[in-house]
Amino acid sequence: MSISATKEAVWHAVAWEWPVLRGGKVQHERIVLLASTTARPDAPAATQSDWLQRRILHYLNARARDDDPNQQLSRSLVALGTQMVSARVDKATGA
């Protein structure tokens, strides 16, 4: 999670990178979720990977407890990222 403030907005970003096998070669795929809003969105519905979301938020909050002016947006972005990773893993494992 990265939070960056400008005069006009506060930007929230969640990013990750993972190895993927394409054509017998390992490549890296990067995903970035970027948002800026003053709205306080609800996090998406709970998933099987809620434990991962809670751990990620706990880690991020420990590193920058009071630097996030919109924690609801952060939680929503992390929840969306968690759902995306879970869907990708489920597809890869046939779950």
Tab-separated table of N, CA and C in Angstrom:
chain	number	residue	atom	x	y	z
A	1	MET	N	0.852	-1.168	0.000
A	1	MET	CA	0.000	0.000	0.000
A	1	MET	C	0.890	1.221	0.000
A	2	SER	N	0.588	2.119	-0.873
A	2	SER	CA	1.308	3.379	-0.933
A	2	SER	C	0.284	4.508	-0.910
A	3	ILE	N	0.566	5.524	-0.127
A	3	ILE	CA	-0.317	6.685	-0.058
A	3	ILE	C	0.510	7.917	-0.399
A	4	SER	N	0.023	8.692	-1.354
A	4	SER	CA	0.749	9.873	-1.805
A	4	SER	C	-0.213	11.057	-1.865
A	5	ALA	N	0.150	12.140	-1.216
A	5	ALA	CA	-0.720	13.319	-1.188
A	5	ALA	C	-0.159	14.427	-2.074
A	6	THR	N	-1.062	15.051	-2.823
A	6	THR	CA	-0.737	16.253	-3.588
A	6	THR	C	-1.673	17.350	-3.090
A	7	LYS	N	-1.569	18.537	-3.659
A	7	LYS	CA	-2.489	19.607	-3.279
A	7	LYS	C	-3.928	19.268	-3.660
A	8	GLU	N	-4.100	18.515	-4.735
A	8	GLU	CA	-5.430	18.232	-5.249
A	8	GLU	C	-6.052	16.945	-4.729
A	9	ALA	N	-5.227	15.963	-4.335
A	9	ALA	CA	-5.790	14.651	-4.009
A	9	ALA	C	-4.840	13.844	-3.136
A	10	VAL	N	-5.406	12.810	-2.546
A	10	VAL	CA	-4.621	11.805	-1.841
A	10	VAL	C	-4.806	10.499	-2.603
A	11	TRP	N	-3.718	9.974	-3.131
A	11	TRP	CA	-3.758	8.763	-3.953
A	11	TRP	C	-3.400	7.546	-3.112
A	12	HIS	N	-4.162	6.483	-3.317
A	12	HIS	CA	-3.910	5.192	-2.668
A	12	HIS	C	-3.566	4.191	-3.775
A	13	ALA	N	-2.528	3.409	-3.552
A	13	ALA	CA	-2.147	2.395	-4.537
A	13	ALA	C	-1.807	1.094	-3.825
A	14	VAL	N	-2.268	0.015	-4.401
A	14	VAL	CA	-1.882	-1.328	-3.981
A	14	VAL	C	-1.256	-1.969	-5.212
A	15	ALA	N	-0.078	-2.543	-5.041
A	15	ALA	CA	0.613	-3.152	-6.180
A	15	ALA	C	1.255	-4.461	-5.762
A	16	TRP	N	1.335	-5.379	-6.693
A	16	TRP	CA	2.063	-6.616	-6.447
A	16	TRP	C	2.605	-7.142	-7.767
A	17	GLU	N	3.552	-8.006	-7.644
A	17	GLU	CA	4.196	-8.618	-8.808
A	17	GLU	C	4.391	-10.090	-8.487
A	18	TRP	N	4.156	-10.939	-9.500
A	18	TRP	CA	4.362	-12.360	-9.276
A	18	TRP	C	4.866	-13.017	-10.546
A	19	PRO	N	5.531	-14.144	-10.381
A	19	PRO	CA	6.022	-14.856	-11.559
A	19	PRO	C	4.884	-15.621	-12.225
A	20	VAL	N	4.891	-15.630	-13.549
A	20	VAL	CA	3.925	-16.414	-14.321
A	20	VAL	C	4.688	-17.187	-15.385
A	21	LEU	N	4.189	-18.360	-15.721
A	21	LEU	CA	4.819	-19.198	-16.730
A	21	LEU	C	4.097	-18.978	-18.052
A	22	ARG	N	4.832	-18.492	-19.053
A	22	ARG	CA	4.273	-18.246	-20.380
A	22	ARG	C	5.213	-18.833	-21.417
A	23	GLY	N	4.678	-19.736	-22.195
A	23	GLY	CA	5.490	-20.335	-23.248
A	23	GLY	C	6.735	-21.036	-22.710
A	24	GLY	N	6.624	-21.625	-21.536
A	24	GLY	CA	7.752	-22.334	-20.942
A	24	GLY	C	8.785	-21.426	-20.297
A	25	LYS	N	8.521	-20.123	-20.274
A	25	LYS	CA	9.450	-19.179	-19.659
A	25	LYS	C	8.761	-18.453	-18.508
A	26	VAL	N	9.521	-18.158	-17.471
A	26	VAL	CA	8.987	-17.415	-16.338
A	26	VAL	C	9.104	-15.921	-16.637
A	27	GLN	N	7.979	-15.244	-16.568
A	27	GLN	CA	7.937	-13.798	-16.718
A	27	GLN	C	7.291	-13.227	-15.461
A	28	HIS	N	7.325	-11.928	-15.316
A	28	HIS	CA	6.716	-11.308	-14.142
A	28	HIS	C	5.562	-10.418	-14.570
A	29	GLU	N	4.484	-10.535	-13.835
A	29	GLU	CA	3.280	-9.765	-14.099
A	29	GLU	C	3.086	-8.800	-12.932
A	30	ARG	N	2.855	-7.544	-13.231
A	30	ARG	CA	2.650	-6.530	-12.197
A	30	ARG	C	1.225	-6.005	-12.290
A	31	ILE	N	0.588	-5.919	-11.135
A	31	ILE	CA	-0.772	-5.395	-11.035
A	31	ILE	C	-0.721	-4.169	-10.127
A	32	VAL	N	-1.380	-3.095	-10.530
A	32	VAL	CA	-1.454	-1.879	-9.718
A	32	VAL	C	-2.901	-1.431	-9.668
A	33	LEU	N	-3.425	-1.263	-8.446
A	33	LEU	CA	-4.750	-0.686	-8.240
A	33	LEU	C	-4.537	0.716	-7.686
A	34	LEU	N	-5.094	1.708	-8.340
A	34	LEU	CA	-4.867	3.105	-7.976
A	34	LEU	C	-6.215	3.804	-7.805
A	35	ALA	N	-6.360	4.552	-6.710
A	35	ALA	CA	-7.621	5.260	-6.474
A	35	ALA	C	-7.370	6.532	-5.686
A	36	SER	N	-8.226	7.510	-5.908
A	36	SER	CA	-8.218	8.733	-5.126
A	36	SER	C	-9.660	9.174	-4.963
A	37	THR	N	-10.097	9.277	-3.730
A	37	THR	CA	-11.463	9.685	-3.474
A	37	THR	C	-11.597	10.157	-2.033
A	38	THR	N	-12.563	11.006	-1.815
A	38	THR	CA	-12.882	11.391	-0.448
A	38	THR	C	-14.018	10.533	0.087
A	39	ALA	N	-14.634	9.715	-0.790
A	39	ALA	CA	-15.702	8.805	-0.358
A	39	ALA	C	-15.124	7.752	0.569
A	40	ARG	N	-15.964	7.163	1.379
A	40	ARG	CA	-15.554	6.113	2.307
A	40	ARG	C	-16.252	4.822	1.891
A	41	PRO	N	-15.701	4.101	0.901
A	41	PRO	CA	-16.381	2.913	0.366
A	41	PRO	C	-16.375	1.759	1.359
A	42	ASP	N	-17.384	0.908	1.225
A	42	ASP	CA	-17.400	-0.333	1.987
A	42	ASP	C	-16.489	-1.321	1.282
A	43	ALA	N	-15.814	-2.154	2.056
A	43	ALA	CA	-14.977	-3.188	1.470
A	43	ALA	C	-15.867	-4.217	0.782
A	44	PRO	N	-15.378	-4.867	-0.283
A	44	PRO	CA	-16.160	-5.932	-0.926
A	44	PRO	C	-16.485	-7.032	0.081
A	45	ALA	N	-17.429	-7.875	-0.272
A	45	ALA	CA	-17.861	-8.953	0.616
A	45	ALA	C	-16.685	-9.847	1.002
A	46	ALA	N	-16.811	-10.474	2.155
A	46	ALA	CA	-15.754	-11.348	2.675
A	46	ALA	C	-15.470	-12.493	1.701
A	47	THR	N	-14.222	-12.909	1.681
A	47	THR	CA	-13.791	-14.019	0.836
A	47	THR	C	-13.093	-15.058	1.694
A	48	GLN	N	-12.697	-16.138	1.056
A	48	GLN	CA	-11.953	-17.175	1.755
A	48	GLN	C	-10.609	-16.656	2.229
A	49	SER	N	-10.111	-15.593	1.631
A	49	SER	CA	-8.775	-15.086	1.944
A	49	SER	C	-8.809	-13.892	2.885
A	50	ASP	N	-9.846	-13.788	3.716
A	50	ASP	CA	-9.902	-12.684	4.667
A	50	ASP	C	-8.683	-12.648	5.578
A	51	TRP	N	-8.137	-13.819	5.911
A	51	TRP	CA	-6.955	-13.852	6.776
A	51	TRP	C	-5.803	-13.107	6.128
A	52	LEU	N	-5.640	-13.235	4.799
A	52	LEU	CA	-4.567	-12.540	4.095
A	52	LEU	C	-4.807	-11.037	4.133
A	53	GLN	N	-6.040	-10.620	3.899
A	53	GLN	CA	-6.366	-9.195	3.941
A	53	GLN	C	-6.066	-8.620	5.313
A	54	ARG	N	-6.478	-9.315	6.373
A	54	ARG	CA	-6.234	-8.819	7.731
A	54	ARG	C	-4.736	-8.707	8.008
A	55	ARG	N	-3.956	-9.683	7.558
A	55	ARG	CA	-2.500	-9.645	7.787
A	55	ARG	C	-1.849	-8.498	7.028
A	56	ILE	N	-2.271	-8.291	5.791
A	56	ILE	CA	-1.701	-7.203	4.992
A	56	ILE	C	-2.021	-5.857	5.643
A	57	LEU	N	-3.281	-5.649	6.021
A	57	LEU	CA	-3.646	-4.382	6.653
A	57	LEU	C	-2.933	-4.189	7.981
A	58	HIS	N	-2.788	-5.256	8.758
A	58	HIS	CA	-2.070	-5.155	10.026
A	58	HIS	C	-0.629	-4.709	9.787
A	59	TYR	N	0.013	-5.299	8.790
A	59	TYR	CA	1.387	-4.922	8.459
A	59	TYR	C	1.462	-3.466	8.011
A	60	LEU	N	0.575	-3.086	7.113
A	60	LEU	CA	0.598	-1.711	6.598
A	60	LEU	C	0.309	-0.707	7.699
A	61	ASN	N	-0.640	-0.998	8.560
A	61	ASN	CA	-0.964	-0.086	9.647
A	61	ASN	C	0.172	0.032	10.644
A	62	ALA	N	0.906	-1.044	10.860
A	62	ALA	CA	2.038	-0.997	11.790
A	62	ALA	C	3.137	-0.084	11.258
A	63	ARG	N	3.264	-0.013	9.939
A	63	ARG	CA	4.322	0.795	9.337
A	63	ARG	C	3.936	2.266	9.213
A	64	ALA	N	2.662	2.568	9.087
A	64	ALA	CA	2.235	3.964	8.897
A	64	ALA	C	0.859	4.164	9.521
A	65	ARG	N	0.783	4.066	10.815
A	65	ARG	CA	-0.495	4.070	11.520
A	65	ARG	C	-1.390	5.258	11.214
A	66	ASP	N	-0.864	6.453	11.281
A	66	ASP	CA	-1.712	7.635	11.183
A	66	ASP	C	-1.528	8.411	9.878
A	67	ASP	N	-0.928	7.790	8.886
A	67	ASP	CA	-0.650	8.483	7.639
A	67	ASP	C	-1.752	8.315	6.604
A	68	ASP	N	-2.793	7.561	6.919
A	68	ASP	CA	-3.843	7.259	5.950
A	68	ASP	C	-5.114	8.032	6.283
A	69	PRO	N	-5.433	9.066	5.494
A	69	PRO	CA	-6.630	9.851	5.770
A	69	PRO	C	-7.923	9.152	5.340
A	70	ASN	N	-7.833	8.044	4.634
A	70	ASN	CA	-9.021	7.333	4.153
A	70	ASN	C	-8.790	5.833	4.295
A	71	GLN	N	-8.862	5.344	5.523
A	71	GLN	CA	-8.597	3.931	5.775
A	71	GLN	C	-9.636	3.020	5.134
A	72	GLN	N	-10.849	3.500	4.956
A	72	GLN	CA	-11.869	2.687	4.284
A	72	GLN	C	-11.466	2.413	2.838
A	73	LEU	N	-10.921	3.417	2.161
A	73	LEU	CA	-10.460	3.221	0.788
A	73	LEU	C	-9.310	2.227	0.759
A	74	SER	N	-8.389	2.344	1.696
A	74	SER	CA	-7.271	1.393	1.763
A	74	SER	C	-7.788	-0.021	1.953
A	75	ARG	N	-8.719	-0.203	2.885
A	75	ARG	CA	-9.267	-1.545	3.130
A	75	ARG	C	-9.965	-2.080	1.887
A	76	SER	N	-10.686	-1.217	1.174
A	76	SER	CA	-11.387	-1.661	-0.032
A	76	SER	C	-10.410	-2.068	-1.131
A	77	LEU	N	-9.351	-1.286	-1.324
A	77	LEU	CA	-8.352	-1.645	-2.334
A	77	LEU	C	-7.660	-2.957	-1.992
A	78	VAL	N	-7.302	-3.131	-0.720
A	78	VAL	CA	-6.651	-4.378	-0.314
A	78	VAL	C	-7.612	-5.555	-0.476
A	79	ALA	N	-8.884	-5.358	-0.138
A	79	ALA	CA	-9.872	-6.426	-0.301
A	79	ALA	C	-10.032	-6.802	-1.768
A	80	LEU	N	-10.076	-5.803	-2.639
A	80	LEU	CA	-10.183	-6.072	-4.075
A	80	LEU	C	-8.950	-6.818	-4.568
A	81	GLY	N	-7.770	-6.380	-4.150
A	81	GLY	CA	-6.545	-7.079	-4.535
A	81	GLY	C	-6.531	-8.511	-4.043
A	82	THR	N	-7.002	-8.728	-2.812
A	82	THR	CA	-7.066	-10.072	-2.247
A	82	THR	C	-7.993	-10.956	-3.069
A	83	GLN	N	-9.139	-10.411	-3.472
A	83	GLN	CA	-10.068	-11.181	-4.301
A	83	GLN	C	-9.453	-11.516	-5.656
A	84	MET	N	-8.715	-10.576	-6.236
A	84	MET	CA	-8.076	-10.821	-7.525
A	84	MET	C	-7.020	-11.921	-7.416
A	85	VAL	N	-6.216	-11.864	-6.361
A	85	VAL	CA	-5.187	-12.890	-6.166
A	85	VAL	C	-5.844	-14.242	-5.916
A	86	SER	N	-6.874	-14.267	-5.083
A	86	SER	CA	-7.567	-15.524	-4.789
A	86	SER	C	-8.156	-16.139	-6.046
A	87	ALA	N	-8.778	-15.316	-6.884
A	87	ALA	CA	-9.369	-15.829	-8.134
A	87	ALA	C	-8.290	-16.397	-9.044
A	88	ARG	N	-7.154	-15.720	-9.114
A	88	ARG	CA	-6.059	-16.188	-9.966
A	88	ARG	C	-5.489	-17.503	-9.457
A	89	VAL	N	-5.306	-17.598	-8.134
A	89	VAL	CA	-4.769	-18.826	-7.542
A	89	VAL	C	-5.775	-19.970	-7.723
A	90	ASP	N	-7.056	-19.686	-7.475
A	90	ASP	CA	-8.082	-20.717	-7.661
A	90	ASP	C	-8.112	-21.221	-9.099
A	91	LYS	N	-7.974	-20.327	-10.052
A	91	LYS	CA	-7.972	-20.721	-11.460
A	91	LYS	C	-6.746	-21.584	-11.775
A	92	ALA	N	-5.593	-21.196	-11.249
A	92	ALA	CA	-4.358	-21.921	-11.519
A	92	ALA	C	-4.360	-23.310	-10.886
A	93	THR	N	-5.011	-23.444	-9.725
A	93	THR	CA	-5.017	-24.723	-9.016
A	93	THR	C	-6.252	-25.549	-9.330
A	94	GLY	N	-7.179	-24.977	-10.101
A	94	GLY	CA	-8.393	-25.693	-10.448
A	94	GLY	C	-9.383	-25.794	-9.309
A	95	ALA	N	-9.231	-24.919	-8.331
A	95	ALA	CA	-10.139	-24.956	-7.163
A	95	ALA	C	-11.486	-24.375	-7.482
